[in-house]
Amino acid sequence: MEPIQQNIEQVRSRIQSAVSNSGRTDEVILLAVSKTKPASLIREAWECGQRHFGENYLQEGVEKVTTLEDLSDIVWHFIGPLQSNKTRSVAEHFHWVHSVDRLKIARRLSDQRPEHLPPLNICLQVNISNEASKSGLLPEEVPVIAAEVMQLPNVQLRGLMAIPQPCDDPEQQRLPFCKMAQLLTQLQQQFPDRPLDTLSMGMSGDLEAAIMEGSTMVRVGTALFGARSYSNSDLNS
Ligand SMILES: *Cc1c(COP(=O)(O)O)cnc(C)c1O
């Protein structure tokens, strides 16, 4: 068996165990984070049945989207920091954006979404560990920004995303994820008619904790594709 296929099966079984341990019956989507990895490896993963892929860097991501245009029903997620002068290309090439942390970014994505495409799915990124250096909305800002984003015609608000402060203790890992789940519940109550179905949280080192707290989409890089040439510490600055 190819290593990539083995890794996908391993991660899928970690997800399955966490789902059954938490007594859930719903599905958790595996988002394969392919930043810094070649298009050929993404193609292999696709051949193993993987469909959702996440990219952090715009130019690199757009190159892969274009190279892999022949792969049917592949779903591209932009998950990296997003500057407002880069929104057009994201709006044109991706199906999802997880890292929306300002109304201005959401407005531009909506304005720049090509007419022939369905609305762009977006998540609001939340600075759930309240780290001074990190991007993301503060939890208390979320309801107001969400209400504004819902007015935009060409984006569809699907939920919330977070990258909590790394932590090795599985019990401690659950705290920020629990806060995220509460925040999404609050939004769902405030906007019952909206498809707010997504909690994008959990990575290679904490996906079990995230699933225990209700994650619907885990973003996994290292456990699928191996180590990257640089660390996670600069991914969210
Ligand atoms: C790189 C990255 C991941 C994947 O992290 P791993 O620890 O390699 O699984 C998830 N989310 C975001 C936003 C990332 O930038």
CSV table of C-alpha atoms and ligand atoms in Angstrom, one decimal:
chain,number,residue,atom,x,y,z
A,1,MET,CA,0.0,0.0,0.0
A,2,GLU,CA,1.2,3.5,-0.8
A,3,PRO,CA,2.2,5.6,2.3
A,4,ILE,CA,-0.3,8.3,1.4
A,5,GLN,CA,-3.1,5.7,1.3
A,6,GLN,CA,-2.0,4.3,4.7
A,7,ASN,CA,-1.9,7.7,6.2
A,8,ILE,CA,-5.4,8.5,4.9
A,9,GLU,CA,-6.7,5.3,6.4
A,10,GLN,CA,-5.0,5.9,9.7
A,11,VAL,CA,-6.4,9.5,10.0
A,12,ARG,CA,-9.8,8.3,8.9
A,13,SER,CA,-9.8,5.7,11.6
A,14,ARG,CA,-8.7,8.2,14.2
A,15,ILE,CA,-11.6,10.3,13.2
A,16,GLN,CA,-14.0,7.4,13.3
A,17,SER,CA,-12.9,6.4,16.8
A,18,ALA,CA,-13.3,9.9,18.1
A,19,VAL,CA,-16.7,10.2,16.5
A,20,SER,CA,-17.9,7.0,18.1
A,21,ASN,CA,-16.2,7.8,21.5
A,22,SER,CA,-18.1,11.0,21.6
A,23,GLY,CA,-21.4,9.3,20.8
A,24,ARG,CA,-21.9,11.3,17.6
A,25,THR,CA,-23.7,10.0,14.6
A,26,ASP,CA,-23.0,12.8,12.2
A,27,GLU,CA,-20.1,13.0,9.7
A,28,VAL,CA,-16.8,14.8,10.2
A,29,ILE,CA,-15.1,16.0,7.0
A,30,LEU,CA,-11.4,15.4,6.6
A,31,LEU,CA,-9.8,18.4,5.1
A,32,ALA,CA,-6.3,17.5,3.8
A,33,VAL,CA,-3.9,20.4,4.3
A,34,SER,CA,-1.6,20.2,1.4
A,35,LYS,CA,0.5,23.4,1.7
A,36,THR,CA,4.1,23.0,0.5
A,37,LYS,CA,3.2,19.6,-0.9
A,38,PRO,CA,3.3,18.9,-4.7
A,39,ALA,CA,0.3,18.6,-6.9
A,40,SER,CA,1.3,15.0,-7.7
A,41,LEU,CA,0.8,14.1,-4.1
A,42,ILE,CA,-2.6,15.7,-4.0
A,43,ARG,CA,-3.5,13.7,-7.1
A,44,GLU,CA,-2.5,10.5,-5.3
A,45,ALA,CA,-4.6,11.4,-2.3
A,46,TRP,CA,-7.6,12.2,-4.6
A,47,GLU,CA,-7.1,8.7,-6.2
A,48,CYS,CA,-7.5,7.3,-2.6
A,49,GLY,CA,-10.9,9.0,-2.4
A,50,GLN,CA,-9.8,12.2,-0.6
A,51,ARG,CA,-11.8,15.2,-1.9
A,52,HIS,CA,-11.3,18.2,0.4
A,53,PHE,CA,-7.9,20.0,0.2
A,54,GLY,CA,-6.7,23.1,2.1
A,55,GLU,CA,-4.1,25.6,1.0
A,56,ASN,CA,-2.5,28.5,2.9
A,57,TYR,CA,-0.5,30.4,0.3
A,58,LEU,CA,-2.3,32.0,-2.5
A,59,GLN,CA,0.1,31.7,-5.4
A,60,GLU,CA,1.0,28.1,-4.5
A,61,GLY,CA,-2.7,27.3,-4.0
A,62,VAL,CA,-3.9,28.8,-7.3
A,63,GLU,CA,-1.1,26.9,-9.2
A,64,LYS,CA,-2.4,23.6,-7.8
A,65,VAL,CA,-6.0,24.4,-8.4
A,66,THR,CA,-5.2,25.1,-12.0
A,67,THR,CA,-2.9,22.1,-12.4
A,68,LEU,CA,-5.5,19.7,-11.0
A,69,GLU,CA,-8.5,21.1,-12.9
A,70,ASP,CA,-9.2,17.6,-14.3
A,71,LEU,CA,-10.0,16.1,-10.9
A,72,SER,CA,-13.8,16.0,-10.7
A,73,ASP,CA,-15.6,17.0,-7.5
A,74,ILE,CA,-12.4,18.1,-5.7
A,75,VAL,CA,-13.1,20.8,-3.2
A,76,TRP,CA,-10.6,23.6,-2.5
A,77,HIS,CA,-10.4,25.4,0.8
A,78,PHE,CA,-8.3,28.5,1.5
A,79,ILE,CA,-7.2,28.4,5.1
A,80,GLY,CA,-4.3,30.9,5.3
A,81,PRO,CA,-4.1,34.5,6.3
A,82,LEU,CA,-5.8,36.7,3.7
A,83,GLN,CA,-4.8,40.2,2.8
A,84,SER,CA,-7.5,42.4,1.2
A,85,ASN,CA,-5.4,42.9,-2.0
A,86,LYS,CA,-5.4,39.1,-2.5
A,87,THR,CA,-9.1,38.4,-2.3
A,88,ARG,CA,-9.9,38.4,-6.0
A,89,SER,CA,-7.9,35.3,-6.8
A,90,VAL,CA,-9.3,33.4,-3.8
A,91,ALA,CA,-12.9,34.3,-4.8
A,92,GLU,CA,-12.1,33.0,-8.3
A,93,HIS,CA,-10.4,29.7,-7.5
A,94,PHE,CA,-11.7,28.3,-4.2
A,95,HIS,CA,-14.9,26.8,-2.9
A,96,TRP,CA,-14.3,27.7,0.8
A,97,VAL,CA,-12.4,30.3,2.8
A,98,HIS,CA,-11.9,29.5,6.5
A,99,SER,CA,-9.8,32.6,7.5
A,100,VAL,CA,-12.2,35.5,7.2
A,101,ASP,CA,-11.4,37.8,10.1
A,102,ARG,CA,-12.7,41.2,8.9
A,103,LEU,CA,-15.9,42.4,7.4
A,104,LYS,CA,-13.8,44.1,4.7
A,105,ILE,CA,-12.4,40.8,3.5
A,106,ALA,CA,-15.9,39.2,3.4
A,107,ARG,CA,-17.2,42.2,1.4
A,108,ARG,CA,-14.4,41.9,-1.2
A,109,LEU,CA,-14.9,38.2,-1.5
A,110,SER,CA,-18.6,38.7,-2.2
A,111,ASP,CA,-18.0,41.5,-4.7
A,112,GLN,CA,-15.3,39.6,-6.5
A,113,ARG,CA,-17.0,36.2,-6.6
A,114,PRO,CA,-17.5,35.4,-10.3
A,115,GLU,CA,-21.2,35.3,-11.3
A,116,HIS,CA,-21.2,31.9,-12.9
A,117,LEU,CA,-20.1,30.3,-9.5
A,118,PRO,CA,-22.2,29.5,-6.5
A,119,PRO,CA,-21.7,31.6,-3.4
A,120,LEU,CA,-18.4,31.2,-1.7
A,121,ASN,CA,-18.6,29.2,1.5
A,122,ILE,CA,-16.9,31.1,4.4
A,123,CYS,CA,-16.0,30.6,8.0
A,124,LEU,CA,-15.2,33.4,10.4
A,125,GLN,CA,-11.8,32.8,12.1
A,126,VAL,CA,-11.9,33.3,15.8
A,127,ASN,CA,-9.0,34.1,18.0
A,128,ILE,CA,-10.3,31.7,20.7
A,129,SER,CA,-7.2,31.6,22.8
A,130,ASN,CA,-7.1,35.4,22.8
A,131,GLU,CA,-3.5,35.6,21.7
A,132,ALA,CA,-2.2,39.1,21.0
A,133,SER,CA,-0.2,38.0,18.0
A,134,LYS,CA,-2.9,35.9,16.3
A,135,SER,CA,-5.4,36.7,13.6
A,136,GLY,CA,-9.1,36.1,14.1
A,137,LEU,CA,-12.1,37.9,15.6
A,138,LEU,CA,-12.5,38.1,19.3
A,139,PRO,CA,-15.4,35.9,20.4
A,140,GLU,CA,-17.5,38.9,21.4
A,141,GLU,CA,-17.1,40.4,17.9
A,142,VAL,CA,-18.5,37.4,16.1
A,143,PRO,CA,-22.3,37.9,16.4
A,144,VAL,CA,-22.2,41.4,14.9
A,145,ILE,CA,-19.8,40.6,12.1
A,146,ALA,CA,-21.8,37.4,11.3
A,147,ALA,CA,-25.0,39.4,11.0
A,148,GLU,CA,-23.2,41.8,8.5
A,149,VAL,CA,-21.7,38.9,6.5
A,150,MET,CA,-25.1,37.3,6.1
A,151,GLN,CA,-26.2,40.4,4.2
A,152,LEU,CA,-23.7,39.8,1.4
A,153,PRO,CA,-25.1,38.2,-1.7
A,154,ASN,CA,-22.2,36.0,-3.0
A,155,VAL,CA,-20.8,34.5,0.2
A,156,GLN,CA,-22.5,31.9,2.4
A,157,LEU,CA,-21.6,32.0,6.1
A,158,ARG,CA,-21.1,28.3,7.1
A,159,GLY,CA,-19.6,28.6,10.5
A,160,LEU,CA,-16.5,29.2,12.5
A,161,MET,CA,-12.8,28.3,12.4
A,162,ALA,CA,-10.1,28.4,15.0
A,163,ILE,CA,-6.4,27.5,15.6
A,164,PRO,CA,-6.1,27.4,19.4
A,165,GLN,CA,-2.7,27.7,21.1
A,166,PRO,CA,-0.9,24.4,20.8
A,167,CYS,CA,-1.1,22.3,23.9
A,168,ASP,CA,-0.2,18.6,24.5
A,169,ASP,CA,-2.7,17.7,27.2
A,170,PRO,CA,-5.8,16.2,25.7
A,171,GLU,CA,-8.1,17.5,28.4
A,172,GLN,CA,-6.7,21.1,28.2
A,173,GLN,CA,-7.1,20.9,24.4
A,174,ARG,CA,-10.8,20.6,24.7
A,175,LEU,CA,-11.4,24.0,26.4
A,176,PRO,CA,-11.0,26.3,23.4
A,177,PHE,CA,-12.9,23.9,21.2
A,178,CYS,CA,-15.7,23.8,23.8
A,179,LYS,CA,-15.9,27.7,23.6
A,180,MET,CA,-16.0,27.5,19.9
A,181,ALA,CA,-19.0,25.1,20.0
A,182,GLN,CA,-20.8,27.4,22.4
A,183,LEU,CA,-20.2,30.3,20.1
A,184,LEU,CA,-21.6,28.4,17.1
A,185,THR,CA,-24.6,27.4,19.1
A,186,GLN,CA,-25.2,31.0,20.0
A,187,LEU,CA,-25.1,32.0,16.3
A,188,GLN,CA,-27.4,29.1,15.3
A,189,GLN,CA,-30.0,30.3,17.9
A,190,GLN,CA,-29.6,33.9,16.7
A,191,PHE,CA,-30.0,32.9,13.0
A,192,PRO,CA,-32.1,29.7,12.9
A,193,ASP,CA,-32.8,29.9,9.2
A,194,ARG,CA,-29.1,29.9,8.1
A,195,PRO,CA,-27.0,26.9,7.2
A,196,LEU,CA,-24.5,27.4,10.1
A,197,ASP,CA,-23.3,23.8,10.1
A,198,THR,CA,-19.5,24.1,10.2
A,199,LEU,CA,-17.0,24.0,13.0
A,200,SER,CA,-13.6,24.0,11.4
A,201,MET,CA,-11.2,22.9,14.2
A,202,GLY,CA,-8.7,20.2,15.0
A,203,MET,CA,-5.4,19.4,13.4
A,204,SER,CA,-2.9,16.5,13.4
A,205,GLY,CA,-2.2,16.9,17.1
A,206,ASP,CA,-5.6,17.6,18.5
A,207,LEU,CA,-8.3,16.3,16.2
A,208,GLU,CA,-9.7,13.9,18.8
A,209,ALA,CA,-10.3,16.8,21.3
A,210,ALA,CA,-11.9,18.9,18.6
A,211,ILE,CA,-14.2,16.1,17.6
A,212,MET,CA,-15.2,15.4,21.2
A,213,GLU,CA,-16.3,19.1,21.3
A,214,GLY,CA,-18.3,19.0,18.0
A,215,SER,CA,-15.8,19.7,15.2
A,216,THR,CA,-17.4,19.0,11.8
A,217,MET,CA,-14.2,19.5,9.8
A,218,VAL,CA,-10.7,18.7,10.8
A,219,ARG,CA,-7.8,20.2,9.0
A,220,VAL,CA,-5.0,17.7,8.9
A,221,GLY,CA,-1.5,18.2,7.3
A,222,THR,CA,1.4,16.5,8.9
A,223,ALA,CA,-0.4,13.2,9.8
A,224,LEU,CA,-1.3,12.8,6.1
A,225,PHE,CA,1.6,14.2,4.1
A,226,GLY,CA,4.5,14.1,6.6
A,227,ALA,CA,6.4,17.0,8.1
A,228,ARG,CA,6.7,20.3,6.3
A,229,SER,CA,10.0,22.2,5.9
A,230,TYR,CA,8.9,24.9,8.4
A,231,SER,CA,7.0,24.9,11.6
A,232,ASN,CA,3.4,25.6,12.4
A,233,SER,CA,4.3,28.6,14.5
A,234,ASP,CA,4.2,31.0,11.6
A,235,LEU,CA,1.0,29.8,10.1
A,236,ASN,CA,-1.3,32.1,11.9
A,237,SER,CA,0.6,35.4,12.2
B,1,LIG,C1,-0.9,23.9,8.4
B,1,LIG,C2,-2.3,24.1,8.9
B,1,LIG,C3,-3.1,23.0,9.4
B,1,LIG,C4,-2.5,21.6,9.5
B,1,LIG,O1,-1.7,21.4,10.6
B,1,LIG,P1,-1.0,20.0,11.0
B,1,LIG,O2,-0.6,20.2,12.4
B,1,LIG,O3,0.1,19.8,10.0
B,1,LIG,O4,-2.1,19.0,10.8
B,1,LIG,C5,-4.4,23.2,9.9
B,1,LIG,N1,-4.9,24.4,9.8
B,1,LIG,C6,-4.2,25.5,9.3
B,1,LIG,C7,-4.9,26.8,9.3
B,1,LIG,C8,-2.9,25.3,8.9
B,1,LIG,O5,-2.3,26.4,8.5
